[in-house]
mmCIF file of C-alpha atoms in Angstrom:
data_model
loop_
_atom_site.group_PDB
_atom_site.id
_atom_site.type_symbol
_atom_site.label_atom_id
_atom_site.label_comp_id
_atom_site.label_asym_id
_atom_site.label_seq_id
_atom_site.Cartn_x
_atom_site.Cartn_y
_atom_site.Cartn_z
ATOM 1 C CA UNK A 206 23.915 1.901 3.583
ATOM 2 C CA UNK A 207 20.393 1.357 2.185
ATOM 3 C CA UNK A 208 17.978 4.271 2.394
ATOM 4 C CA UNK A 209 15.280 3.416 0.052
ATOM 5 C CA UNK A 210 12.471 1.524 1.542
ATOM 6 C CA UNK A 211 11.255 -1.076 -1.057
ATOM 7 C CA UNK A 212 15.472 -1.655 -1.305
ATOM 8 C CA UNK A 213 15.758 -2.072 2.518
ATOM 9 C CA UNK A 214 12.347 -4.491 2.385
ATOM 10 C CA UNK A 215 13.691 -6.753 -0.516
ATOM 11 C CA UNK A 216 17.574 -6.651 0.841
ATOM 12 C CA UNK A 217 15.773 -8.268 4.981
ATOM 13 C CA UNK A 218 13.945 -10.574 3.064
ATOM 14 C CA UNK A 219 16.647 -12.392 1.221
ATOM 15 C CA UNK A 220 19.115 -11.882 3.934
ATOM 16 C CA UNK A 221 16.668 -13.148 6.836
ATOM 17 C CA UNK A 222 13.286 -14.282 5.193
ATOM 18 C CA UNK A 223 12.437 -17.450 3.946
ATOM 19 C CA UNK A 224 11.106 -18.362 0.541
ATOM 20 C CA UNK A 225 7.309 -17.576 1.629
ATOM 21 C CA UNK A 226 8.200 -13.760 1.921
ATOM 22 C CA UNK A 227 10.600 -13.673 -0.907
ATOM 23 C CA UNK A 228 11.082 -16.779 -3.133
ATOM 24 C CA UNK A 229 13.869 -18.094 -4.522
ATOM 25 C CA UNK A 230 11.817 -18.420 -8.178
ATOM 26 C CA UNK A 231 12.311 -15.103 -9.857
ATOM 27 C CA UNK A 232 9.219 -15.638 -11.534
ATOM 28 C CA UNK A 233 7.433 -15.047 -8.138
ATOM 29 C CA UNK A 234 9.408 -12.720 -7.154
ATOM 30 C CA UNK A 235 8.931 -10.450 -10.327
ATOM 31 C CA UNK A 236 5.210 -10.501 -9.534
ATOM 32 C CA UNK A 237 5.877 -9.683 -6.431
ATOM 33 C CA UNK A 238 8.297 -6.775 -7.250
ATOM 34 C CA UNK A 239 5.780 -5.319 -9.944
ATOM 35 C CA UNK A 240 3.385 -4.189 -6.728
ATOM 36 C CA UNK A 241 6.495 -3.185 -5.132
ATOM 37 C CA UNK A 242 7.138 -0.284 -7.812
ATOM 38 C CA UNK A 243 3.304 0.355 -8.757
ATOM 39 C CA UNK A 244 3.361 1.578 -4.852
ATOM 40 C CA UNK A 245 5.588 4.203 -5.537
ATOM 41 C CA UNK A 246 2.434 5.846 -8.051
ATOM 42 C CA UNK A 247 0.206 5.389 -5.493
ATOM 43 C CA UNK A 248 2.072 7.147 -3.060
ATOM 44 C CA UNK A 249 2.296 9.917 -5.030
ATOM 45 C CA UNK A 250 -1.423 9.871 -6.271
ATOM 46 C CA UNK A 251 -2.040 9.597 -2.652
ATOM 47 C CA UNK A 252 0.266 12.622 -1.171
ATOM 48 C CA UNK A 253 -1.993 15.534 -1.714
ATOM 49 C CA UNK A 254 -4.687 14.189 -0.055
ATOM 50 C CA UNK A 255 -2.661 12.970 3.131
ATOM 51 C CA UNK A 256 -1.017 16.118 3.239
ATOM 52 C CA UNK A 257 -4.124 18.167 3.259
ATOM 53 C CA UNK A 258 -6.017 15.970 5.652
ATOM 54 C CA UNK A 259 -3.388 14.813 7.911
ATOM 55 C CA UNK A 260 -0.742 17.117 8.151
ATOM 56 C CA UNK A 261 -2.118 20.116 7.208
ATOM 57 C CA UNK A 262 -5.356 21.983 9.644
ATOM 58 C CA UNK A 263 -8.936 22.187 8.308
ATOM 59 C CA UNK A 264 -8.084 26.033 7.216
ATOM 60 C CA UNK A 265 -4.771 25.474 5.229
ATOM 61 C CA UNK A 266 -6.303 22.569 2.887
ATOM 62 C CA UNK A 267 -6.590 23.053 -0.842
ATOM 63 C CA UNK A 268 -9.992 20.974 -1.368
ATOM 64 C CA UNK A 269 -9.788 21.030 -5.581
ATOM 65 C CA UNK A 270 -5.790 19.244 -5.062
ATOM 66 C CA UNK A 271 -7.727 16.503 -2.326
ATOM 67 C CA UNK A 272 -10.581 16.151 -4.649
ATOM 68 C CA UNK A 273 -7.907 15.372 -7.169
ATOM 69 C CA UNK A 274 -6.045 13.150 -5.497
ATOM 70 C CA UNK A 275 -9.108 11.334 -4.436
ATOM 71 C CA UNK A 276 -10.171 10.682 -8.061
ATOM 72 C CA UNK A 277 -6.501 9.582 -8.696
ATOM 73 C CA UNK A 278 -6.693 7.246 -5.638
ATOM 74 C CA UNK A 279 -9.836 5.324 -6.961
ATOM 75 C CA UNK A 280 -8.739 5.149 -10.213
ATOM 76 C CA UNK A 281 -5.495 3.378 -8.868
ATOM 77 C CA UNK A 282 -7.572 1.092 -6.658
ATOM 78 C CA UNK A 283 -9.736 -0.257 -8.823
ATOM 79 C CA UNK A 284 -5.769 -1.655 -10.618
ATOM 80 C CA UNK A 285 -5.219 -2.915 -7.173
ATOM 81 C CA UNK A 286 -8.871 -4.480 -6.793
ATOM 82 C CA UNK A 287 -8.956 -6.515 -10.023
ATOM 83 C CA UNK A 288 -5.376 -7.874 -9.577
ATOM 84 C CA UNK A 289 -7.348 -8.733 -5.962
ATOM 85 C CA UNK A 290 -10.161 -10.419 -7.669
ATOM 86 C CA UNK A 291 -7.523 -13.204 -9.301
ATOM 87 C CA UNK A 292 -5.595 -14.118 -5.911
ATOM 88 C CA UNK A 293 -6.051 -13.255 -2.255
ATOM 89 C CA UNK A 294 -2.370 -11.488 -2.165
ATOM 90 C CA UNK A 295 -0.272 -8.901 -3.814
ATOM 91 C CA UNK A 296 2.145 -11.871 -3.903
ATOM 92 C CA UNK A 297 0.087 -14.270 -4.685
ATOM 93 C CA UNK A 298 -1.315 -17.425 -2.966
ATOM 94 C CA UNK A 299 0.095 -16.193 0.369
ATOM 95 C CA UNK A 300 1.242 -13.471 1.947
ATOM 96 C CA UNK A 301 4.448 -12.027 0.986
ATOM 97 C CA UNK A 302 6.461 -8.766 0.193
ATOM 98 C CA UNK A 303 4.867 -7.621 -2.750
ATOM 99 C CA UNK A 304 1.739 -6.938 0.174
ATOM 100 C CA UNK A 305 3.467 -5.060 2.422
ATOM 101 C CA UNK A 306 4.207 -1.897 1.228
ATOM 102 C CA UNK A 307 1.107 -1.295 -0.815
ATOM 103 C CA UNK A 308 -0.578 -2.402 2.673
ATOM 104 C CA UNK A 309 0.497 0.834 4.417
ATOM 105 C CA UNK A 310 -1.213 2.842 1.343
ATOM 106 C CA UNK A 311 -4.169 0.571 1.512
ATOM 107 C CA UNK A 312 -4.554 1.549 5.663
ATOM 108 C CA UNK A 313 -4.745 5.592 4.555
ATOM 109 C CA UNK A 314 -7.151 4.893 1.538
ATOM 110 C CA UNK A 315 -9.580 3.639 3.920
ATOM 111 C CA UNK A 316 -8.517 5.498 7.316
ATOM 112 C CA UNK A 317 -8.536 9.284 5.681
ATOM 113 C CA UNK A 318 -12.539 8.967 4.458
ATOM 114 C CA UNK A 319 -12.000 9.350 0.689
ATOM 115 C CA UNK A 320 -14.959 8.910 -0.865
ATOM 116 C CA UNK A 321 -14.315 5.726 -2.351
ATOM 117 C CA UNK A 322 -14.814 3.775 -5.321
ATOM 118 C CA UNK A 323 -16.332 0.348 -4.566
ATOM 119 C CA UNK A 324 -13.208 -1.789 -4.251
ATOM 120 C CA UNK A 325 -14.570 -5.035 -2.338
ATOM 121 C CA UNK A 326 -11.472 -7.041 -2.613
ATOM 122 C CA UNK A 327 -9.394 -4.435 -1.854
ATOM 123 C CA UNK A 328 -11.454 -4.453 1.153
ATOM 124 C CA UNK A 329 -11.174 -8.273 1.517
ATOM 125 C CA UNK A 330 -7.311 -8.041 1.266
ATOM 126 C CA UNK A 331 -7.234 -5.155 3.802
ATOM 127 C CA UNK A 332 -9.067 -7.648 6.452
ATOM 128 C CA UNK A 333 -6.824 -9.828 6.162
ATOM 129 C CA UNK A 334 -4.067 -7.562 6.584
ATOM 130 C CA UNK A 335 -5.326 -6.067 9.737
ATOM 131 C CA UNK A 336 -5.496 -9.506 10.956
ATOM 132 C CA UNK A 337 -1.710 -9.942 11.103
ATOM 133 C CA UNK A 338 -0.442 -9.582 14.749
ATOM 134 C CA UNK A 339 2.599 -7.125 12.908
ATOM 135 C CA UNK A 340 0.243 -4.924 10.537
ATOM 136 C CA UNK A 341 -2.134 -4.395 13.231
ATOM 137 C CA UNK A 342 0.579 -3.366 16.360
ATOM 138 C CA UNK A 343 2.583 -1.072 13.381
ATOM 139 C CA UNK A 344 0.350 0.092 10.665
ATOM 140 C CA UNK A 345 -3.070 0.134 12.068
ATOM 141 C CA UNK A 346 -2.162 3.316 14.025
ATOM 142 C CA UNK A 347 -4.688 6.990 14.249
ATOM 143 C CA UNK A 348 -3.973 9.789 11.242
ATOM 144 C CA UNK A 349 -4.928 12.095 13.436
#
């Protein structure tokens, strides 16, 4: 039984993916794998501020830990945007796994209203993910 999600992502791939999600060259997949694990930062860089904003009402938020996690949020995207700058995809050339589960973080950066750094091809990458039939039905959904 898997119960970790980047685990349960690579494990699909390889058992019913092809090599444009998750190639066979562990080169590519390394470089994929890399955004796979730098997610798990962001996550956490992100949590106070979801928590506060999202799951937490206007009276119950702790504005110095958002504030925080905001500055923690644009420091980590501005990573994200220069690796952006080099190829269109976390993976790469093309889509693949490394994108998807820094995708879902890239959705509350931009749905929560941070303030935000400037992080144009973050923003670029993010269009093209909401232009996927799957990342738009499951990912593009309200935080509120």
């Amino acid at each position: 039984m898997l119960w970790e999600s980047n685990a349960i992502l690579r494990y699909l791939a390889a058992r019913h993916g092809d090599d444009a999600l998750w190639p066979a060259d562990a080169v590519q997949r390394a470089l994929a794998d890399r955004w796979m694990d730098w997610q798990f930062g962001y996550a956490e860089a992100q949590r106070p501020a979801f928590h506060g904003l999202v799951r937490r009402p206007p009276e119950q938020r702790d504005p110095a830990a958002i504030k925080q996690a905001t500055e923690a949020c644009n420091r980590m995207m501005t990573v994200l945007d220069a690796a952006l700058a080099t190829q269109p995809w976390l993976s790469g050339g093309a889509f693949g796994l490394g994108d998807v589960p820094m995708g879902v973080y890239v959705h509350t950066f931009f749905a929560l209203g941070l303030a935000r750094a400037p992080v144009p091809h973050v923003a670029d990458w993010y269009e093209r993910l909401k232009s996927r039939p799957g990342y738009a039905a499951n990912v593009m959904i309200p935080l509120t």
